[in-house]
Amino acid sequence: MTFTYLYASSGQLMYEASPENSAPQALHRAVRGCRHGLECRQLARHAVSTATMIHLFNGFQNPFGGSERETLELYRLLSADCRVRLWATSSRASEDLMREFPIRRVSPATRNVPDGGTYVFLGAHWRNKVWPYLIPRPRRLVYVFNTFHPKLLALTTHRSRLLGWPGAELVLISDFQRRMLRVEGVVHPSPIDIERFSPGPARPNRPFTVGRLSRDTADKHHADDVGLYEALLANGDAVRIQGGMPLKDRLAPHPGLELLPQGRFAAEQFLPTLDVFCYRTGAHVETFGRVVFEAMACGLPVVCHSYGGYADHIRHGENGFLFETTQQAARILAELKADPGLRATVGHRARQTVERLFSPQAQQERLDFYRS
C-alpha cells in the first residue's frame, strides 16, 4: 500500500492519503481546514505534483519508430497538467532524440533514476535488467503493448516476486490486437496530434500520385507491391514512397518513381503530396498503423490491406478501402484515379473519422487513465 503524509512546519499532520483515504479528497479537506493558508497551499501543490509523477519508458532507438512517436505524443499531452519524465531503456537510444527531448538514461550509479509514481512502459520492458531492483517501487505499473509477440507479453506482465512491483495494467492499441492475443486490457489508440495534418493544395497539372510512408525495413513492404508499382508507372501514374530504400534494387529507375529514405520529410509534409495512400506490409503486421490515420487526417483516401489494426476503423467504400489481393488494389486505385469526386468524398469522411477517434474528449478520457 502507498501512504502519503503532509505536515505543516508546526508539525501538525495536515494530509494523509492511503487506499482508504483517497489523495484528492484528503488533500482538499486538509487545505480547506489549514490555518497556515499560504504554506499549506504550497505544500498541497507539491503533494499533488508528486502524486501525479508519471515516468514514460521507451527504447528511443528510432526517431521514426511508431512506439517512439507514441511515447513522445503521450508525453506532450500529459505534460499539460502532470509531471512527466522520459526514460531511455536502451543503451542504443538515438542521440538525435536525446538532444531534441528531455530523455534521461537510467543510471543508479549517479542516482539518475525514477523515484516512484506511475511507471509506463511503451514498446519496452524491464526484464533482464538490474536497475529495476535499484529504484523506488512504483505506485502503478502500466504496459502499453504494441506488438503481437506472446513471449514479449509474458516478459512484461509476469514480474519477479523479488522486485515487489504492483501487478501490471495492460494497455492495447487496437481491438484487432486484443482479438489476436486473446488478452484483457484497455484499448487506447496510439495518440496522434491530428491538427498537424491537413489536405495539400490542388495540383491539377501533375500525374495521379500514389504513395506510402514507413520505416526503411524490408518487413514493412509486401513482395507483391513491386508489381503493383510497376503497373502504376506503366499507366503514367507517379509513385512516391518514403521509407522505400528496401525497394531500390527491386524497382528499375523511372521518371515517375521517387524512393525516399525514412525521415526525409515529416509525415505532415510528405502525405499531402499524394492523391491516394496505399499501404500493405510484409512480415510485419500493424497492430494499429498510425501512418494510416495520419494519411486519413490529411483527407486522403486510404487503400489498405484488410489485415491490420487500422481495418477496424475503415468502412470499405465510405471512409477508405480495404483489399485482399493485388488485383483488388489495382481496381480500386484505377477507380479513384478516374473519379476525383470520389477521392474528395472518401477523403473528407476519412478526416471526419480521425476527428472523432482523436477528439479532445476522447483524448482526455484516455489521459485520465494515466492520471488516476
mmCIF file of C-alpha atoms in Angstrom:
data_model
loop_
_atom_site.group_PDB
_atom_site.id
_atom_site.type_symbol
_atom_site.label_atom_id
_atom_site.label_comp_id
_atom_site.label_asym_id
_atom_site.label_seq_id
_atom_site.Cartn_x
_atom_site.Cartn_y
_atom_site.Cartn_z
ATOM 1 C CA MET A 1 0.000 0.000 0.000
ATOM 2 C CA THR A 2 1.055 3.586 -0.634
ATOM 3 C CA PHE A 3 0.708 6.227 2.103
ATOM 4 C CA THR A 4 1.411 9.931 1.659
ATOM 5 C CA TYR A 5 1.600 12.400 4.551
ATOM 6 C CA LEU A 6 1.617 16.223 4.520
ATOM 7 C CA TYR A 7 2.791 18.226 7.528
ATOM 8 C CA ALA A 8 2.827 21.948 8.194
ATOM 9 C CA SER A 9 6.030 23.388 9.673
ATOM 10 C CA SER A 10 4.337 23.345 13.074
ATOM 11 C CA GLY A 11 4.422 19.573 12.919
ATOM 12 C CA GLN A 12 0.661 19.276 12.546
ATOM 13 C CA LEU A 13 -0.436 16.419 10.263
ATOM 14 C CA MET A 14 -2.440 18.128 7.527
ATOM 15 C CA TYR A 15 -2.853 15.434 4.865
ATOM 16 C CA GLU A 16 -2.827 11.663 4.804
ATOM 17 C CA ALA A 17 -3.571 9.688 1.635
ATOM 18 C CA SER A 18 -3.939 5.926 1.598
ATOM 19 C CA PRO A 19 -6.036 3.392 -0.313
ATOM 20 C CA GLU A 20 -8.845 4.083 2.145
ATOM 21 C CA ASN A 21 -8.363 7.845 2.132
ATOM 22 C CA SER A 22 -8.016 8.898 -1.499
ATOM 23 C CA ALA A 23 -5.485 11.629 -2.219
ATOM 24 C CA PRO A 24 -7.713 14.260 -3.886
ATOM 25 C CA GLN A 25 -10.439 14.178 -1.209
ATOM 26 C CA ALA A 26 -7.993 14.078 1.708
ATOM 27 C CA LEU A 27 -5.919 16.872 0.249
ATOM 28 C CA HIS A 28 -8.988 19.040 -0.312
ATOM 29 C CA ARG A 29 -10.046 18.605 3.315
ATOM 30 C CA ALA A 30 -6.529 19.365 4.521
ATOM 31 C CA VAL A 31 -6.235 22.600 2.569
ATOM 32 C CA ARG A 32 -9.731 23.756 3.498
ATOM 33 C CA GLY A 33 -9.049 23.240 7.217
ATOM 34 C CA CYS A 34 -5.496 24.530 7.259
ATOM 35 C CA ARG A 35 -4.767 27.562 9.472
ATOM 36 C CA HIS A 36 -1.499 28.214 7.634
ATOM 37 C CA GLY A 37 -3.168 29.116 4.342
ATOM 38 C CA LEU A 38 -0.283 30.031 2.015
ATOM 39 C CA GLU A 39 2.093 27.446 3.459
ATOM 40 C CA CYS A 40 -0.485 24.706 3.248
ATOM 41 C CA ARG A 41 -1.421 25.558 -0.336
ATOM 42 C CA GLN A 42 2.246 25.385 -1.322
ATOM 43 C CA LEU A 43 2.609 22.028 0.373
ATOM 44 C CA ALA A 44 -0.601 20.858 -1.273
ATOM 45 C CA ARG A 45 0.662 21.758 -4.721
ATOM 46 C CA HIS A 46 3.870 19.840 -4.003
ATOM 47 C CA ALA A 47 1.894 16.807 -2.835
ATOM 48 C CA VAL A 48 -0.301 16.843 -5.932
ATOM 49 C CA SER A 49 2.669 17.122 -8.287
ATOM 50 C CA THR A 50 4.427 14.264 -6.503
ATOM 51 C CA ALA A 51 1.301 12.117 -6.592
ATOM 52 C CA THR A 52 0.900 12.671 -10.352
ATOM 53 C CA MET A 53 4.524 11.950 -11.325
ATOM 54 C CA ILE A 54 4.437 9.756 -14.430
ATOM 55 C CA HIS A 55 7.518 8.081 -15.881
ATOM 56 C CA LEU A 56 7.419 7.025 -19.541
ATOM 57 C CA PHE A 57 9.902 4.333 -20.613
ATOM 58 C CA ASN A 58 10.869 3.571 -24.221
ATOM 59 C CA GLY A 59 13.928 2.349 -26.088
ATOM 60 C CA PHE A 60 14.028 5.584 -28.134
ATOM 61 C CA GLN A 61 16.203 3.857 -30.729
ATOM 62 C CA ASN A 62 14.462 5.008 -33.921
ATOM 63 C CA PRO A 63 13.301 8.626 -34.364
ATOM 64 C CA PHE A 64 10.756 7.354 -36.915
ATOM 65 C CA GLY A 65 9.511 4.340 -34.953
ATOM 66 C CA GLY A 66 5.853 4.036 -34.008
ATOM 67 C CA SER A 67 6.397 3.371 -30.291
ATOM 68 C CA GLU A 68 8.849 6.276 -30.043
ATOM 69 C CA ARG A 69 6.369 8.642 -31.653
ATOM 70 C CA GLU A 70 3.575 7.298 -29.456
ATOM 71 C CA THR A 71 5.656 7.869 -26.316
ATOM 72 C CA LEU A 72 6.571 11.423 -27.277
ATOM 73 C CA GLU A 73 2.987 12.317 -28.145
ATOM 74 C CA LEU A 74 1.764 10.895 -24.820
ATOM 75 C CA TYR A 75 4.473 12.940 -23.098
ATOM 76 C CA ARG A 76 3.268 16.105 -24.851
ATOM 77 C CA LEU A 77 -0.342 15.509 -23.853
ATOM 78 C CA LEU A 78 0.269 14.518 -20.238
ATOM 79 C CA SER A 79 2.773 17.317 -19.619
ATOM 80 C CA ALA A 80 -0.042 19.860 -19.868
ATOM 81 C CA ASP A 81 -1.108 19.136 -16.282
ATOM 82 C CA CYS A 82 1.140 16.383 -14.890
ATOM 83 C CA ARG A 83 4.775 15.976 -14.004
ATOM 84 C CA VAL A 84 6.166 13.603 -16.628
ATOM 85 C CA ARG A 85 9.640 12.252 -17.256
ATOM 86 C CA LEU A 86 11.050 10.347 -20.225
ATOM 87 C CA TRP A 87 13.450 7.433 -19.716
ATOM 88 C CA ALA A 88 15.504 5.510 -22.290
ATOM 89 C CA THR A 89 15.638 1.783 -21.547
ATOM 90 C CA SER A 90 18.125 1.041 -24.326
ATOM 91 C CA SER A 91 21.846 1.765 -24.349
ATOM 92 C CA ARG A 92 21.437 2.381 -28.094
ATOM 93 C CA ALA A 93 18.983 5.276 -27.753
ATOM 94 C CA SER A 94 19.024 7.731 -30.660
ATOM 95 C CA GLU A 95 21.348 10.655 -29.999
ATOM 96 C CA ASP A 96 19.072 12.837 -32.127
ATOM 97 C CA LEU A 97 16.117 12.086 -29.867
ATOM 98 C CA MET A 98 18.234 12.537 -26.735
ATOM 99 C CA ARG A 99 19.213 16.019 -27.912
ATOM 100 C CA GLU A 100 15.730 17.051 -29.001
ATOM 101 C CA PHE A 101 13.763 15.820 -25.986
ATOM 102 C CA PRO A 102 14.435 15.719 -22.218
ATOM 103 C CA ILE A 103 15.116 11.984 -22.245
ATOM 104 C CA ARG A 104 17.109 10.591 -19.337
ATOM 105 C CA ARG A 105 19.185 7.430 -19.152
ATOM 106 C CA VAL A 106 18.524 5.258 -16.102
ATOM 107 C CA SER A 107 21.713 5.348 -14.007
ATOM 108 C CA PRO A 108 21.581 4.077 -10.406
ATOM 109 C CA ALA A 109 25.311 4.884 -10.079
ATOM 110 C CA THR A 110 24.605 8.604 -10.462
ATOM 111 C CA ARG A 111 21.189 8.390 -8.779
ATOM 112 C CA ASN A 112 19.518 9.340 -12.032
ATOM 113 C CA VAL A 113 16.560 7.010 -11.583
ATOM 114 C CA PRO A 114 12.747 7.161 -11.476
ATOM 115 C CA ASP A 115 11.534 7.996 -7.991
ATOM 116 C CA GLY A 116 8.196 6.242 -7.730
ATOM 117 C CA GLY A 117 4.801 7.247 -9.030
ATOM 118 C CA THR A 118 3.411 5.649 -12.187
ATOM 119 C CA TYR A 119 5.771 3.685 -14.428
ATOM 120 C CA VAL A 120 4.541 3.390 -18.023
ATOM 121 C CA PHE A 121 6.476 1.136 -20.396
ATOM 122 C CA LEU A 122 5.703 1.733 -24.076
ATOM 123 C CA GLY A 123 7.178 -0.784 -26.500
ATOM 124 C CA ALA A 124 9.793 -1.615 -23.838
ATOM 125 C CA HIS A 125 10.147 -3.815 -20.775
ATOM 126 C CA TRP A 126 12.294 -4.040 -17.664
ATOM 127 C CA ARG A 127 13.171 -7.736 -17.725
ATOM 128 C CA ASN A 128 16.805 -8.910 -17.717
ATOM 129 C CA LYS A 129 17.958 -5.566 -16.358
ATOM 130 C CA VAL A 130 19.471 -4.758 -12.974
ATOM 131 C CA TRP A 131 18.292 -1.189 -12.475
ATOM 132 C CA PRO A 132 14.635 -2.030 -11.648
ATOM 133 C CA TYR A 133 15.886 -3.627 -8.413
ATOM 134 C CA LEU A 134 17.716 -0.415 -7.510
ATOM 135 C CA ILE A 135 14.962 2.160 -7.924
ATOM 136 C CA PRO A 136 11.886 3.029 -5.818
ATOM 137 C CA ARG A 137 8.822 0.851 -6.179
ATOM 138 C CA PRO A 138 6.146 2.338 -8.473
ATOM 139 C CA ARG A 139 2.650 3.075 -7.251
ATOM 140 C CA ARG A 140 1.279 1.816 -10.584
ATOM 141 C CA LEU A 141 2.819 -0.249 -13.356
ATOM 142 C CA VAL A 142 1.403 0.140 -16.877
ATOM 143 C CA TYR A 143 2.468 -1.645 -20.054
ATOM 144 C CA VAL A 144 1.422 -0.201 -23.394
ATOM 145 C CA PHE A 145 1.805 -3.308 -25.529
ATOM 146 C CA ASN A 146 2.066 -2.648 -29.257
ATOM 147 C CA THR A 147 3.185 -5.951 -30.792
ATOM 148 C CA PHE A 148 1.817 -9.443 -31.351
ATOM 149 C CA HIS A 149 4.599 -11.388 -29.633
ATOM 150 C CA PRO A 150 3.178 -13.551 -26.797
ATOM 151 C CA LYS A 151 6.671 -14.149 -25.368
ATOM 152 C CA LEU A 152 7.216 -10.415 -25.011
ATOM 153 C CA LEU A 153 3.790 -10.101 -23.427
ATOM 154 C CA ALA A 154 4.818 -12.706 -20.853
ATOM 155 C CA LEU A 155 8.055 -10.823 -20.166
ATOM 156 C CA THR A 156 6.206 -7.612 -19.468
ATOM 157 C CA THR A 157 3.352 -8.937 -17.357
ATOM 158 C CA HIS A 158 4.972 -11.651 -15.209
ATOM 159 C CA ARG A 159 7.021 -9.802 -12.653
ATOM 160 C CA SER A 160 9.606 -11.133 -10.263
ATOM 161 C CA ARG A 161 8.432 -11.575 -6.674
ATOM 162 C CA LEU A 162 11.784 -10.227 -5.521
ATOM 163 C CA LEU A 163 11.059 -6.968 -7.287
ATOM 164 C CA GLY A 164 7.900 -6.291 -5.320
ATOM 165 C CA TRP A 165 6.288 -4.176 -8.024
ATOM 166 C CA PRO A 166 2.482 -3.976 -8.330
ATOM 167 C CA GLY A 167 0.595 -6.017 -10.895
ATOM 168 C CA ALA A 168 0.841 -4.782 -14.459
ATOM 169 C CA GLU A 169 -2.063 -2.918 -16.054
ATOM 170 C CA LEU A 170 -2.169 -3.718 -19.770
ATOM 171 C CA VAL A 171 -2.969 -1.155 -22.459
ATOM 172 C CA LEU A 172 -3.501 -2.382 -26.020
ATOM 173 C CA ILE A 173 -3.565 -0.111 -29.044
ATOM 174 C CA SER A 174 -6.349 -1.743 -31.080
ATOM 175 C CA ASP A 175 -9.286 -4.111 -30.764
ATOM 176 C CA PHE A 176 -7.657 -6.128 -33.547
ATOM 177 C CA GLN A 177 -4.625 -6.696 -31.334
ATOM 178 C CA ARG A 178 -6.810 -7.694 -28.382
ATOM 179 C CA ARG A 179 -8.654 -10.248 -30.530
ATOM 180 C CA MET A 180 -5.451 -11.729 -31.891
ATOM 181 C CA LEU A 181 -3.763 -12.017 -28.488
ATOM 182 C CA ARG A 182 -6.915 -13.037 -26.604
ATOM 183 C CA VAL A 183 -5.949 -10.973 -23.589
ATOM 184 C CA GLU A 184 -7.790 -8.483 -21.437
ATOM 185 C CA GLY A 185 -6.765 -4.862 -21.254
ATOM 186 C CA VAL A 186 -7.966 -1.367 -22.024
ATOM 187 C CA VAL A 187 -7.686 -0.238 -25.646
ATOM 188 C CA HIS A 188 -6.197 3.183 -26.338
ATOM 189 C CA PRO A 189 -5.456 4.122 -29.948
ATOM 190 C CA SER A 190 -1.925 5.444 -30.295
ATOM 191 C CA PRO A 191 -2.294 9.227 -29.691
ATOM 192 C CA ILE A 192 -1.909 11.442 -32.752
ATOM 193 C CA ASP A 193 -1.985 15.226 -32.946
ATOM 194 C CA ILE A 194 -4.267 15.389 -35.981
ATOM 195 C CA GLU A 195 -4.117 19.199 -36.097
ATOM 196 C CA ARG A 196 -0.622 18.846 -37.575
ATOM 197 C CA PHE A 197 -2.177 17.266 -40.657
ATOM 198 C CA SER A 198 -4.252 18.904 -43.375
ATOM 199 C CA PRO A 199 -5.025 18.348 -47.071
ATOM 200 C CA GLY A 200 -2.497 19.624 -49.575
ATOM 201 C CA PRO A 201 -3.276 22.212 -52.266
ATOM 202 C CA ALA A 202 -4.799 21.062 -55.542
ATOM 203 C CA ARG A 203 -2.233 20.236 -58.237
ATOM 204 C CA PRO A 204 -4.299 19.724 -61.419
ATOM 205 C CA ASN A 205 -1.315 19.516 -63.780
ATOM 206 C CA ARG A 206 0.589 16.736 -62.049
ATOM 207 C CA PRO A 207 0.216 12.972 -62.585
ATOM 208 C CA PHE A 208 -2.076 10.926 -60.362
ATOM 209 C CA THR A 209 0.200 10.131 -57.401
ATOM 210 C CA VAL A 210 0.045 7.024 -55.230
ATOM 211 C CA GLY A 211 2.371 6.669 -52.272
ATOM 212 C CA ARG A 212 3.082 5.478 -48.777
ATOM 213 C CA LEU A 213 5.244 6.175 -45.731
ATOM 214 C CA SER A 214 7.034 3.807 -43.342
ATOM 215 C CA ARG A 215 10.348 2.920 -41.770
ATOM 216 C CA ASP A 216 13.151 1.679 -44.023
ATOM 217 C CA THR A 217 12.760 -2.000 -43.167
ATOM 218 C CA ALA A 218 12.050 -4.843 -45.573
ATOM 219 C CA ASP A 219 9.226 -6.296 -43.470
ATOM 220 C CA LYS A 220 7.248 -3.083 -43.993
ATOM 221 C CA HIS A 221 6.930 -3.891 -47.719
ATOM 222 C CA HIS A 222 4.906 -6.685 -49.304
ATOM 223 C CA ALA A 223 6.608 -8.663 -52.070
ATOM 224 C CA ASP A 224 3.665 -8.184 -54.455
ATOM 225 C CA ASP A 225 3.768 -4.402 -54.183
ATOM 226 C CA VAL A 226 6.620 -4.182 -56.673
ATOM 227 C CA GLY A 227 4.343 -5.450 -59.462
ATOM 228 C CA LEU A 228 1.610 -3.023 -58.412
ATOM 229 C CA TYR A 229 4.001 -0.069 -58.546
ATOM 230 C CA GLU A 230 5.336 -1.149 -61.941
ATOM 231 C CA ALA A 231 1.795 -1.291 -63.323
ATOM 232 C CA LEU A 232 1.011 2.188 -61.992
ATOM 233 C CA LEU A 233 4.164 3.613 -63.547
ATOM 234 C CA ALA A 234 3.377 1.933 -66.880
ATOM 235 C CA ASN A 235 -0.031 3.674 -66.848
ATOM 236 C CA GLY A 236 1.592 7.098 -66.472
ATOM 237 C CA ASP A 237 0.949 7.440 -62.729
ATOM 238 C CA ALA A 238 3.505 8.621 -60.188
ATOM 239 C CA VAL A 239 4.658 6.515 -57.251
ATOM 240 C CA ARG A 240 6.188 8.244 -54.221
ATOM 241 C CA ILE A 241 7.469 6.130 -51.323
ATOM 242 C CA GLN A 242 9.195 7.425 -48.195
ATOM 243 C CA GLY A 243 10.872 4.548 -46.416
ATOM 244 C CA GLY A 244 11.463 2.992 -49.833
ATOM 245 C CA MET A 245 15.160 2.152 -49.596
ATOM 246 C CA PRO A 246 14.469 -1.631 -49.383
ATOM 247 C CA LEU A 247 12.935 -1.340 -52.895
ATOM 248 C CA LYS A 248 15.889 0.365 -54.596
ATOM 249 C CA ASP A 249 17.250 -2.894 -56.008
ATOM 250 C CA ARG A 250 13.821 -4.209 -56.964
ATOM 251 C CA LEU A 251 12.334 -1.287 -58.891
ATOM 252 C CA ALA A 252 14.019 -0.003 -62.032
ATOM 253 C CA PRO A 253 14.596 3.767 -62.239
ATOM 254 C CA HIS A 254 11.622 5.589 -63.750
ATOM 255 C CA PRO A 255 10.764 9.302 -64.180
ATOM 256 C CA GLY A 256 7.563 8.795 -62.204
ATOM 257 C CA LEU A 257 9.173 6.869 -59.330
ATOM 258 C CA GLU A 258 10.520 8.546 -56.217
ATOM 259 C CA LEU A 259 12.071 6.440 -53.455
ATOM 260 C CA LEU A 260 12.968 8.444 -50.358
ATOM 261 C CA PRO A 261 14.715 7.366 -47.161
ATOM 262 C CA GLN A 262 12.789 7.339 -43.914
ATOM 263 C CA GLY A 263 12.542 10.741 -42.302
ATOM 264 C CA ARG A 264 13.386 12.791 -45.398
ATOM 265 C CA PHE A 265 10.184 14.763 -44.802
ATOM 266 C CA ALA A 266 7.909 14.979 -41.783
ATOM 267 C CA ALA A 267 4.721 12.987 -42.236
ATOM 268 C CA GLU A 268 2.606 16.160 -42.339
ATOM 269 C CA GLN A 269 4.770 17.451 -45.206
ATOM 270 C CA PHE A 270 5.027 14.252 -47.225
ATOM 271 C CA LEU A 271 1.483 12.878 -47.082
ATOM 272 C CA PRO A 272 -0.334 15.905 -48.613
ATOM 273 C CA THR A 273 1.755 15.459 -51.791
ATOM 274 C CA LEU A 274 -0.201 12.256 -52.566
ATOM 275 C CA ASP A 275 -3.579 11.694 -54.183
ATOM 276 C CA VAL A 276 -4.046 8.264 -52.597
ATOM 277 C CA PHE A 277 -2.299 6.498 -49.736
ATOM 278 C CA CYS A 278 -1.769 2.785 -50.475
ATOM 279 C CA TYR A 279 -0.496 0.533 -47.707
ATOM 280 C CA ARG A 280 0.344 -3.120 -47.267
ATOM 281 C CA THR A 281 3.115 -4.694 -45.208
ATOM 282 C CA GLY A 282 5.055 -7.937 -45.457
ATOM 283 C CA ALA A 283 6.063 -9.984 -42.416
ATOM 284 C CA HIS A 284 5.313 -7.025 -40.155
ATOM 285 C CA VAL A 285 1.669 -6.828 -39.090
ATOM 286 C CA GLU A 286 0.411 -3.430 -37.993
ATOM 287 C CA THR A 287 -1.212 -3.666 -34.584
ATOM 288 C CA PHE A 288 -2.520 -0.138 -35.117
ATOM 289 C CA GLY A 289 -0.920 1.547 -38.140
ATOM 290 C CA ARG A 290 -0.653 5.176 -37.060
ATOM 291 C CA VAL A 291 0.568 6.250 -40.505
ATOM 292 C CA VAL A 292 -2.792 5.170 -41.965
ATOM 293 C CA PHE A 293 -4.586 7.509 -39.571
ATOM 294 C CA GLU A 294 -2.141 10.315 -40.345
ATOM 295 C CA ALA A 295 -2.992 9.890 -44.035
ATOM 296 C CA MET A 296 -6.699 9.983 -43.195
ATOM 297 C CA ALA A 297 -6.091 13.159 -41.182
ATOM 298 C CA CYS A 298 -4.712 14.697 -44.399
ATOM 299 C CA GLY A 299 -8.033 13.980 -46.100
ATOM 300 C CA LEU A 300 -6.547 11.220 -48.258
ATOM 301 C CA PRO A 301 -8.467 8.177 -49.425
ATOM 302 C CA VAL A 302 -6.557 5.205 -47.998
ATOM 303 C CA VAL A 303 -6.324 1.872 -49.812
ATOM 304 C CA CYS A 304 -5.042 -0.708 -47.336
ATOM 305 C CA HIS A 305 -4.708 -4.429 -46.921
ATOM 306 C CA SER A 306 -7.503 -5.757 -44.734
ATOM 307 C CA TYR A 307 -5.233 -7.337 -42.086
ATOM 308 C CA GLY A 308 -4.201 -4.737 -39.537
ATOM 309 C CA GLY A 309 -5.395 -2.730 -36.558
ATOM 310 C CA TYR A 310 -6.453 0.195 -38.747
ATOM 311 C CA ALA A 311 -9.013 -2.001 -40.571
ATOM 312 C CA ASP A 312 -11.453 -1.783 -37.651
ATOM 313 C CA HIS A 313 -11.827 1.935 -38.407
ATOM 314 C CA ILE A 314 -12.157 1.737 -42.203
ATOM 315 C CA ARG A 315 -15.606 1.212 -43.730
ATOM 316 C CA HIS A 316 -14.909 -0.033 -47.230
ATOM 317 C CA GLY A 317 -16.066 2.422 -49.880
ATOM 318 C CA GLU A 318 -17.096 5.061 -47.323
ATOM 319 C CA ASN A 319 -14.046 6.439 -45.499
ATOM 320 C CA GLY A 320 -11.409 4.260 -47.179
ATOM 321 C CA PHE A 321 -10.879 0.982 -48.978
ATOM 322 C CA LEU A 322 -9.713 -2.480 -47.939
ATOM 323 C CA PHE A 323 -8.329 -5.148 -50.251
ATOM 324 C CA GLU A 324 -7.175 -8.746 -50.098
ATOM 325 C CA THR A 325 -5.295 -9.136 -53.395
ATOM 326 C CA THR A 326 -3.106 -7.032 -55.637
ATOM 327 C CA GLN A 327 -5.762 -7.195 -58.361
ATOM 328 C CA GLN A 328 -8.344 -5.708 -55.996
ATOM 329 C CA ALA A 329 -5.940 -2.928 -55.026
ATOM 330 C CA ALA A 330 -5.273 -2.130 -58.697
ATOM 331 C CA ARG A 331 -9.003 -1.891 -59.467
ATOM 332 C CA ILE A 332 -9.624 0.441 -56.502
ATOM 333 C CA LEU A 333 -6.725 2.688 -57.498
ATOM 334 C CA ALA A 334 -7.976 2.840 -61.095
ATOM 335 C CA GLU A 335 -11.435 3.832 -59.874
ATOM 336 C CA LEU A 336 -10.010 6.574 -57.667
ATOM 337 C CA LYS A 337 -7.843 7.874 -60.497
ATOM 338 C CA ALA A 338 -10.857 8.176 -62.786
ATOM 339 C CA ASP A 339 -13.094 9.874 -60.212
ATOM 340 C CA PRO A 340 -11.655 12.925 -58.378
ATOM 341 C CA GLY A 341 -15.054 13.467 -56.746
ATOM 342 C CA LEU A 342 -14.874 10.033 -55.150
ATOM 343 C CA ARG A 343 -11.389 10.803 -53.848
ATOM 344 C CA ALA A 344 -12.635 14.030 -52.278
ATOM 345 C CA THR A 345 -15.727 12.430 -50.704
ATOM 346 C CA VAL A 346 -13.880 9.463 -49.217
ATOM 347 C CA GLY A 347 -11.017 11.678 -48.068
ATOM 348 C CA HIS A 348 -13.449 14.023 -46.307
ATOM 349 C CA ARG A 349 -15.052 11.119 -44.471
ATOM 350 C CA ALA A 350 -11.612 9.819 -43.561
ATOM 351 C CA ARG A 351 -10.812 13.137 -41.911
ATOM 352 C CA GLN A 352 -14.108 13.034 -40.006
ATOM 353 C CA THR A 353 -13.248 9.544 -38.759
ATOM 354 C CA VAL A 354 -9.969 10.606 -37.173
ATOM 355 C CA GLU A 355 -11.556 13.759 -35.758
ATOM 356 C CA ARG A 356 -13.950 11.528 -33.820
ATOM 357 C CA LEU A 357 -11.285 8.994 -32.851
ATOM 358 C CA PHE A 358 -8.900 11.680 -31.580
ATOM 359 C CA SER A 359 -11.401 14.272 -30.390
ATOM 360 C CA PRO A 360 -10.394 16.324 -27.325
ATOM 361 C CA GLN A 361 -12.977 14.471 -25.227
ATOM 362 C CA ALA A 362 -11.739 11.042 -26.342
ATOM 363 C CA GLN A 363 -8.133 12.026 -25.743
ATOM 364 C CA GLN A 364 -8.898 13.356 -22.258
ATOM 365 C CA GLU A 365 -10.681 10.149 -21.281
ATOM 366 C CA ARG A 366 -7.606 8.148 -22.289
ATOM 367 C CA LEU A 367 -5.264 10.519 -20.472
ATOM 368 C CA ASP A 368 -7.341 10.199 -17.290
ATOM 369 C CA PHE A 369 -6.323 6.548 -17.195
ATOM 370 C CA TYR A 370 -2.710 7.587 -16.600
ATOM 371 C CA ARG A 371 -3.556 10.429 -14.228
ATOM 372 C CA SER A 372 -5.533 8.249 -11.814
#
